[in-house]
């Protein structure tokens, strides 16, 4: 059972455009929603994260939008650059228990120059 | 600080061979994890260790064993490798705010 559904599976954007990746979750106990960025041949690295007490978090060109009632959150990359080309994973976890994160299946982003 | 380190980086095994993947973290984190990454499947949890001295199964534990040697080290063992275990393996530790710190990965091919 996939508890975090991520879409699209792949995304091609022109340089300067906006990249949008969406995730939907089912478990209402989730209270931590990070996004990870992974370059080819490397391990994933935390990009940005949000908790459900806010609806939006922005760090530079990267923004998470969070809709608690719809159980959805999304990553927006403004002014996308070729260097943003990577695989992006959303994840969700709850503070209770063993903090086991559930990952989306990933989105391969290609930004054309 | 090196963060999370993994050895080896690459490995080729024949079916039935055994090997141990090593992982260490220098961030004094309590919880550590082993994932495998396969195309289109995301990151799937194999085993985790919430604290030194404890280990628990994740989503895909069959064919693997783990040892939490001390607070820093968490190893993953394949007793009898199978082609289905061809994958990229990542070790991770959990930070103060629940974020995961990943190692660089081990790329394993089982022939």
mmCIF file of C-alpha atoms in Angstrom:
data_model
loop_
_atom_site.group_PDB
_atom_site.id
_atom_site.type_symbol
_atom_site.label_atom_id
_atom_site.label_comp_id
_atom_site.label_asym_id
_atom_site.label_seq_id
_atom_site.Cartn_x
_atom_site.Cartn_y
_atom_site.Cartn_z
ATOM 1 C CA UNK A 1 0.000 0.000 0.000
ATOM 2 C CA UNK A 2 1.515 3.259 -1.129
ATOM 3 C CA UNK A 3 0.856 5.836 1.555
ATOM 4 C CA UNK A 4 2.438 8.748 -0.295
ATOM 5 C CA UNK A 5 1.569 9.178 -3.941
ATOM 6 C CA UNK A 6 3.870 11.411 -5.971
ATOM 7 C CA UNK A 7 3.269 12.861 -9.415
ATOM 8 C CA UNK A 8 4.360 13.302 -12.085
ATOM 9 C CA UNK A 9 6.897 10.514 -12.530
ATOM 10 C CA UNK A 10 8.919 12.716 -14.870
ATOM 11 C CA UNK A 11 8.902 16.390 -15.740
ATOM 12 C CA UNK A 12 10.602 18.427 -18.430
ATOM 13 C CA UNK A 13 10.777 22.190 -17.998
ATOM 14 C CA UNK A 14 12.466 24.984 -19.874
ATOM 15 C CA UNK A 15 15.046 27.115 -18.127
ATOM 16 C CA UNK A 16 13.306 29.897 -16.246
ATOM 17 C CA UNK A 17 10.031 28.013 -15.962
ATOM 18 C CA UNK A 18 8.211 26.762 -12.880
ATOM 19 C CA UNK A 19 8.496 23.105 -11.881
ATOM 20 C CA UNK A 20 5.666 21.688 -9.792
ATOM 21 C CA UNK A 21 5.683 18.276 -8.141
ATOM 22 C CA UNK A 22 2.742 17.015 -6.129
ATOM 23 C CA UNK A 23 2.329 14.527 -3.305
ATOM 24 C CA UNK A 24 -0.745 13.170 -1.571
ATOM 25 C CA UNK A 25 -0.806 11.242 1.672
ATOM 26 C CA UNK A 26 -3.354 9.167 3.550
ATOM 27 C CA UNK A 27 -2.174 8.946 7.139
ATOM 28 C CA UNK A 28 -3.483 11.902 9.142
ATOM 29 C CA UNK A 29 -0.862 11.213 11.828
ATOM 30 C CA UNK A 30 1.898 12.441 9.503
ATOM 31 C CA UNK A 31 3.330 15.714 10.782
ATOM 32 C CA UNK A 32 6.616 16.160 8.939
ATOM 33 C CA UNK A 33 6.818 16.568 5.180
ATOM 34 C CA UNK A 34 10.302 16.869 3.656
ATOM 35 C CA UNK A 35 11.476 16.987 0.081
ATOM 36 C CA UNK A 36 14.757 15.381 -0.916
ATOM 37 C CA UNK A 37 16.876 16.103 -3.970
ATOM 38 C CA UNK A 38 19.034 13.404 -5.525
ATOM 39 C CA UNK A 39 21.626 13.904 -8.247
ATOM 40 C CA UNK A 40 22.769 10.920 -10.333
ATOM 41 C CA UNK A 41 25.191 8.715 -8.456
ATOM 42 C CA UNK A 42 24.596 10.499 -5.146
ATOM 43 C CA UNK A 43 22.495 9.932 -2.082
ATOM 44 C CA UNK A 44 19.326 11.969 -1.495
ATOM 45 C CA UNK A 45 19.775 15.206 0.424
ATOM 46 C CA UNK A 46 17.199 17.219 2.330
ATOM 47 C CA UNK A 47 16.027 20.180 0.251
ATOM 48 C CA UNK A 48 13.193 21.707 2.263
ATOM 49 C CA UNK A 49 10.626 20.512 4.793
ATOM 50 C CA UNK A 50 7.350 21.692 6.293
ATOM 51 C CA UNK A 51 5.190 20.901 9.305
ATOM 52 C CA UNK A 52 1.372 21.122 9.189
ATOM 53 C CA UNK A 53 1.139 24.258 11.325
ATOM 54 C CA UNK A 54 1.974 26.390 8.262
ATOM 55 C CA UNK A 55 0.579 26.335 4.725
ATOM 56 C CA UNK A 56 3.695 27.451 2.908
ATOM 57 C CA UNK A 57 7.447 27.513 3.368
ATOM 58 C CA UNK A 58 9.882 29.204 1.048
ATOM 59 C CA UNK A 59 13.644 28.843 0.795
ATOM 60 C CA UNK A 60 15.130 30.718 -2.116
ATOM 61 C CA UNK A 61 13.579 29.417 -5.338
ATOM 62 C CA UNK A 62 12.019 26.412 -3.598
ATOM 63 C CA UNK A 63 8.566 26.557 -1.995
ATOM 64 C CA UNK A 64 6.452 23.910 -0.299
ATOM 65 C CA UNK A 65 2.709 24.433 -0.354
ATOM 66 C CA UNK A 66 0.741 22.380 2.146
ATOM 67 C CA UNK A 67 -3.017 21.689 2.175
ATOM 68 C CA UNK A 68 -3.908 19.830 5.340
ATOM 69 C CA UNK A 69 -7.595 19.347 4.537
ATOM 70 C CA UNK A 70 -6.811 17.846 1.139
ATOM 71 C CA UNK A 71 -3.849 15.896 2.525
ATOM 72 C CA UNK A 72 -1.639 17.199 -0.236
ATOM 73 C CA UNK A 73 1.649 19.049 -0.466
ATOM 74 C CA UNK A 74 3.674 20.238 -3.397
ATOM 75 C CA UNK A 75 7.120 21.491 -4.316
ATOM 76 C CA UNK A 76 7.425 24.533 -6.537
ATOM 77 C CA UNK A 77 10.755 25.403 -8.134
ATOM 78 C CA UNK A 78 10.702 28.946 -9.461
ATOM 79 C CA UNK A 79 13.026 30.087 -12.244
ATOM 80 C CA UNK A 80 14.109 26.485 -12.840
ATOM 81 C CA UNK A 81 17.765 26.038 -13.829
ATOM 82 C CA UNK A 82 19.598 23.202 -15.586
ATOM 83 C CA UNK A 83 21.413 22.590 -12.292
ATOM 84 C CA UNK A 84 18.054 21.689 -10.745
ATOM 85 C CA UNK A 85 17.889 18.607 -12.968
ATOM 86 C CA UNK A 86 17.643 15.759 -10.464
ATOM 87 C CA UNK A 87 15.230 13.306 -8.925
ATOM 88 C CA UNK A 88 12.974 14.703 -6.215
ATOM 89 C CA UNK A 89 11.345 12.627 -3.499
ATOM 90 C CA UNK A 90 8.615 13.715 -1.161
ATOM 91 C CA UNK A 91 8.266 11.990 2.183
ATOM 92 C CA UNK A 92 6.041 11.985 5.231
ATOM 93 C CA UNK A 93 6.476 10.792 8.797
ATOM 94 C CA UNK A 94 4.906 11.158 12.216
ATOM 95 C CA UNK A 95 6.573 12.192 15.448
ATOM 96 C CA UNK A 96 5.078 9.288 17.340
ATOM 97 C CA UNK A 97 6.677 5.882 17.281
ATOM 98 C CA UNK A 98 9.809 5.088 15.343
ATOM 99 C CA UNK A 99 9.817 8.049 12.927
ATOM 100 C CA UNK A 100 9.695 5.784 9.898
ATOM 101 C CA UNK A 101 9.408 7.974 6.810
ATOM 102 C CA UNK A 102 7.257 6.982 3.866
ATOM 103 C CA UNK A 103 8.675 8.104 0.540
ATOM 104 C CA UNK A 104 7.009 8.915 -2.726
ATOM 105 C CA UNK A 105 8.359 7.101 -5.773
ATOM 106 C CA UNK A 106 10.237 10.114 -7.062
ATOM 107 C CA UNK A 107 10.049 12.612 -9.916
ATOM 108 C CA UNK A 108 12.798 12.910 -12.473
ATOM 109 C CA UNK A 109 13.129 16.591 -13.380
ATOM 110 C CA UNK A 110 14.976 17.731 -16.488
ATOM 111 C CA UNK A 111 15.458 21.443 -17.040
ATOM 112 C CA UNK A 112 16.420 22.283 -20.599
ATOM 113 C CA UNK A 113 18.763 25.252 -21.164
ATOM 114 C CA UNK B 1 32.282 15.968 9.868
ATOM 115 C CA UNK B 2 31.988 13.202 7.279
ATOM 116 C CA UNK B 3 28.246 12.718 7.892
ATOM 117 C CA UNK B 4 27.151 9.244 6.789
ATOM 118 C CA UNK B 5 29.757 7.063 5.122
ATOM 119 C CA UNK B 6 29.223 3.744 3.337
ATOM 120 C CA UNK B 7 31.570 1.068 2.074
ATOM 121 C CA UNK B 8 32.015 -0.289 -0.481
ATOM 122 C CA UNK B 9 30.824 2.074 -3.215
ATOM 123 C CA UNK B 10 30.454 -0.698 -5.787
ATOM 124 C CA UNK B 11 30.234 -4.471 -5.518
ATOM 125 C CA UNK B 12 29.601 -7.345 -7.887
ATOM 126 C CA UNK B 13 28.588 -10.685 -6.405
ATOM 127 C CA UNK B 14 27.709 -14.054 -7.783
ATOM 128 C CA UNK B 15 24.448 -15.687 -6.761
ATOM 129 C CA UNK B 16 24.847 -17.349 -3.380
ATOM 130 C CA UNK B 17 27.781 -15.250 -2.202
ATOM 131 C CA UNK B 18 27.565 -13.255 0.992
ATOM 132 C CA UNK B 19 28.693 -9.767 1.872
ATOM 133 C CA UNK B 20 28.315 -7.040 4.461
ATOM 134 C CA UNK B 21 27.627 -3.405 3.674
ATOM 135 C CA UNK B 22 29.116 -1.039 6.211
ATOM 136 C CA UNK B 23 27.674 2.256 7.372
ATOM 137 C CA UNK B 24 28.876 4.784 9.917
ATOM 138 C CA UNK B 25 27.692 8.223 11.029
ATOM 139 C CA UNK B 26 29.522 10.829 13.066
ATOM 140 C CA UNK B 27 26.545 13.029 13.982
ATOM 141 C CA UNK B 28 25.669 11.241 17.231
ATOM 142 C CA UNK B 29 22.266 10.252 15.871
ATOM 143 C CA UNK B 30 20.272 7.557 17.628
ATOM 144 C CA UNK B 31 18.302 6.188 14.685
ATOM 145 C CA UNK B 32 19.761 4.613 11.574
ATOM 146 C CA UNK B 33 18.168 3.062 8.493
ATOM 147 C CA UNK B 34 18.922 0.883 5.480
ATOM 148 C CA UNK B 35 17.057 1.478 2.212
ATOM 149 C CA UNK B 36 17.208 0.026 -1.240
ATOM 150 C CA UNK B 37 16.455 2.090 -4.319
ATOM 151 C CA UNK B 38 15.197 0.517 -7.508
ATOM 152 C CA UNK B 39 14.039 2.338 -10.655
ATOM 153 C CA UNK B 40 10.466 3.576 -10.292
ATOM 154 C CA UNK B 41 10.147 2.176 -6.772
ATOM 155 C CA UNK B 42 11.490 5.025 -4.710
ATOM 156 C CA UNK B 43 13.259 4.263 -1.440
ATOM 157 C CA UNK B 44 12.126 1.149 0.365
ATOM 158 C CA UNK B 45 13.062 0.520 3.973
ATOM 159 C CA UNK B 46 14.871 -2.751 4.642
ATOM 160 C CA UNK B 47 15.693 -2.469 8.348
ATOM 161 C CA UNK B 48 16.048 0.285 10.875
ATOM 162 C CA UNK B 49 17.535 0.791 14.306
ATOM 163 C CA UNK B 50 15.719 3.252 16.538
ATOM 164 C CA UNK B 51 18.578 3.251 19.021
ATOM 165 C CA UNK B 52 21.753 1.382 19.865
ATOM 166 C CA UNK B 53 20.918 -2.218 20.672
ATOM 167 C CA UNK B 54 17.609 -2.361 18.800
ATOM 168 C CA UNK B 55 16.753 -3.314 15.230
ATOM 169 C CA UNK B 56 13.434 -3.786 13.445
ATOM 170 C CA UNK B 57 12.217 -4.953 10.065
ATOM 171 C CA UNK B 58 11.088 -2.504 7.460
ATOM 172 C CA UNK B 59 9.091 -3.001 4.299
ATOM 173 C CA UNK B 60 11.441 -5.426 2.486
ATOM 174 C CA UNK B 61 13.584 -7.338 5.047
ATOM 175 C CA UNK B 62 13.660 -10.780 3.431
ATOM 176 C CA UNK B 63 17.168 -11.919 2.530
ATOM 177 C CA UNK B 64 18.876 -9.377 4.776
ATOM 178 C CA UNK B 65 20.180 -9.135 8.302
ATOM 179 C CA UNK B 66 21.509 -6.142 10.213
ATOM 180 C CA UNK B 67 23.743 -5.396 13.154
ATOM 181 C CA UNK B 68 23.836 -2.190 15.154
ATOM 182 C CA UNK B 69 27.407 -2.525 16.294
ATOM 183 C CA UNK B 70 27.429 0.674 18.354
ATOM 184 C CA UNK B 71 25.850 4.102 18.135
ATOM 185 C CA UNK B 72 27.928 5.019 15.078
ATOM 186 C CA UNK B 73 27.778 1.840 12.983
ATOM 187 C CA UNK B 74 24.932 -0.066 11.347
ATOM 188 C CA UNK B 75 25.771 -2.903 8.947
ATOM 189 C CA UNK B 76 23.632 -4.772 6.434
ATOM 190 C CA UNK B 77 24.399 -8.382 5.548
ATOM 191 C CA UNK B 78 23.320 -10.437 2.574
ATOM 192 C CA UNK B 79 23.799 -14.076 3.556
ATOM 193 C CA UNK B 80 23.104 -15.611 0.139
ATOM 194 C CA UNK B 81 22.837 -12.993 -2.570
ATOM 195 C CA UNK B 82 20.182 -13.287 -5.268
ATOM 196 C CA UNK B 83 19.818 -11.363 -8.548
ATOM 197 C CA UNK B 84 16.683 -9.716 -7.084
ATOM 198 C CA UNK B 85 18.969 -7.972 -4.616
ATOM 199 C CA UNK B 86 20.694 -6.043 -7.379
ATOM 200 C CA UNK B 87 20.029 -2.488 -6.296
ATOM 201 C CA UNK B 88 21.489 0.679 -4.850
ATOM 202 C CA UNK B 89 21.639 0.577 -1.065
ATOM 203 C CA UNK B 90 21.526 3.682 1.080
ATOM 204 C CA UNK B 91 22.202 4.029 4.750
ATOM 205 C CA UNK B 92 20.701 6.981 6.594
ATOM 206 C CA UNK B 93 20.499 8.457 10.050
ATOM 207 C CA UNK B 94 17.762 10.614 11.565
ATOM 208 C CA UNK B 95 18.477 14.150 12.635
ATOM 209 C CA UNK B 96 17.024 16.241 15.407
ATOM 210 C CA UNK B 97 14.064 17.434 13.306
ATOM 211 C CA UNK B 98 13.278 14.006 11.787
ATOM 212 C CA UNK B 99 15.230 14.720 8.623
ATOM 213 C CA UNK B 100 17.147 11.862 7.045
ATOM 214 C CA UNK B 101 20.860 12.164 6.317
ATOM 215 C CA UNK B 102 21.840 9.745 3.582
ATOM 216 C CA UNK B 103 25.156 8.175 2.709
ATOM 217 C CA UNK B 104 26.523 8.087 -0.850
ATOM 218 C CA UNK B 105 25.173 4.600 -1.531
ATOM 219 C CA UNK B 106 26.487 1.171 -2.486
ATOM 220 C CA UNK B 107 25.771 -0.050 -5.994
ATOM 221 C CA UNK B 108 25.389 -3.818 -5.855
ATOM 222 C CA UNK B 109 25.078 -6.168 -8.804
ATOM 223 C CA UNK B 110 24.304 -9.849 -8.253
ATOM 224 C CA UNK B 111 25.005 -12.054 -11.256
#
